[in-house]
Amino acid sequence: MYSKIGSYIRELYKSQDFIPLSAPVFTGNEKKYLEECIDSTFVSSVGKFVDRFEEMVAEYTGAKKAVVCVNGTNALHLAMMLAGVERNDEVITQALTFVATCNAISYIGAHPIFIDVDKDTMGLSPTAVDHWMNTNAALHGDECFNKSTGHRIRCCVPMHIFGHPVHLDELMEICNKWHLELVEDAAESLGSFYKGKHTGTFGRIGIISFNGNKTITTGGGGMLLFNDEKLAIRAKHLTTQAKRPHKWEFYHDEVGYNYRMPNINAALGCAQMENLEQFVLNKRETASSYAAFFKEIEEIEFFAEPAGCRSNYWLNALIMKDKKTRDSFLQYTNNNGIMTRPIWELMNRLPMFRNCQTDGLKNTEWFADRVVNIPSSVNIHLLYENQIK
Ligand SMILES: *Cc1c(COP(=O)(O)O)cnc(C)c1O
């Protein structure tokens, strides 16, 4: 059965070579814009591509403002600061995520609380959050506290795993009820929409990543999305060493950061943005091929987008029968030049987050044993065929 799956993936990508999980493709104006950038000498943090890239992402996502960063992790760090998270605060999030989500919380000296995920989204479960909050939290005026630790719970950070949106309406309602700031980790979900609205734009702050393996890339890069112009201005200020704009004077009015994306990376980003919609459609075509193929294989379930959503299918995921089958599948594919991988080690099992509170994480642990990601790159053959059509 595994060899049948392997052949199918090779046929899909029309390749007998090593097949990566998620490789970037540069089929547009990337070289042209990079050349323009070098010719202009504006390769660093100031330049027209920086502004253009921010405008393109804001327009595509429907965010009021977008502020570019060096990577998704420092975009998350800033998001935590802008959400008002302070030392010893607590932040509701999921254990089924990439470590950057929790590292950003830790940079502030705050602590994650790990709540379970839903079976249909693989992301933070509103039902589980509601249950945990009702048992463990109390409101004092406008602030929410953890009854057992006495610490303030400030913020809720869902992550749209592999591009599949979480149940945002329900989660927003819970955040409003408990006065929690909703910050979406939309690092993986550029091109994913929940009920017609782009992920990362539901709270006041959301973030995207443009790392090399994401749906589009700037080499390394990230973006903050805002519905609130004032927050965007403050974000820009913090990313530029908190320097007051002036032609020649250097005055900084608080501790700032050098989190600006260089123009040369933004040039790549502009070219990639021009093709984003095409990439997403291409990835969705691959996902529907996989879905049809795995429908015929009883022991393996293809993880499909949640109802009411359009997922970018950043990484396609299979749910294997159990851990043993998962491991033998991983072994077969990786030994045969087809890159597959299990889901990240759960955050609550890492040494630095071992003592964080959890709600038992029933579905989270179920997924942790069974999920495998399979090759999901934009399929270049399909891209060219569609361009010729
Ligand atoms: C990729 C990613 C990030 C940000 O990563 P960078 O490599 O710093 O851009 C954050 N959260 C999640 C869930 C991610 O997958």
Coordinates of C-alpha atoms in Angstrom, one line a residue, residues 233-234 236-245 249-257:
I233 CA 1.9 53.3 13.6
R234 CA 3.1 52.1 17.0
K236 CA 6.2 50.6 12.8
H237 CA 7.8 52.8 15.5
L238 CA 8.8 49.8 17.6
T239 CA 10.3 48.0 14.5
T240 CA 12.5 51.0 13.7
Q241 CA 14.3 51.4 17.1
A242 CA 11.5 53.7 18.3
K243 CA 13.2 56.5 16.4
R244 CA 11.2 59.7 15.9
P245 CA 11.1 60.5 12.2
E249 CA 18.2 64.0 14.4
F250 CA 18.4 60.8 16.2
Y251 CA 15.9 60.7 19.0
H252 CA 14.4 57.5 20.4
D253 CA 11.4 57.8 22.8
E254 CA 11.3 54.2 24.2
V255 CA 13.2 50.9 23.9
G256 CA 12.8 49.9 20.3
Y257 CA 13.8 47.0 18.1

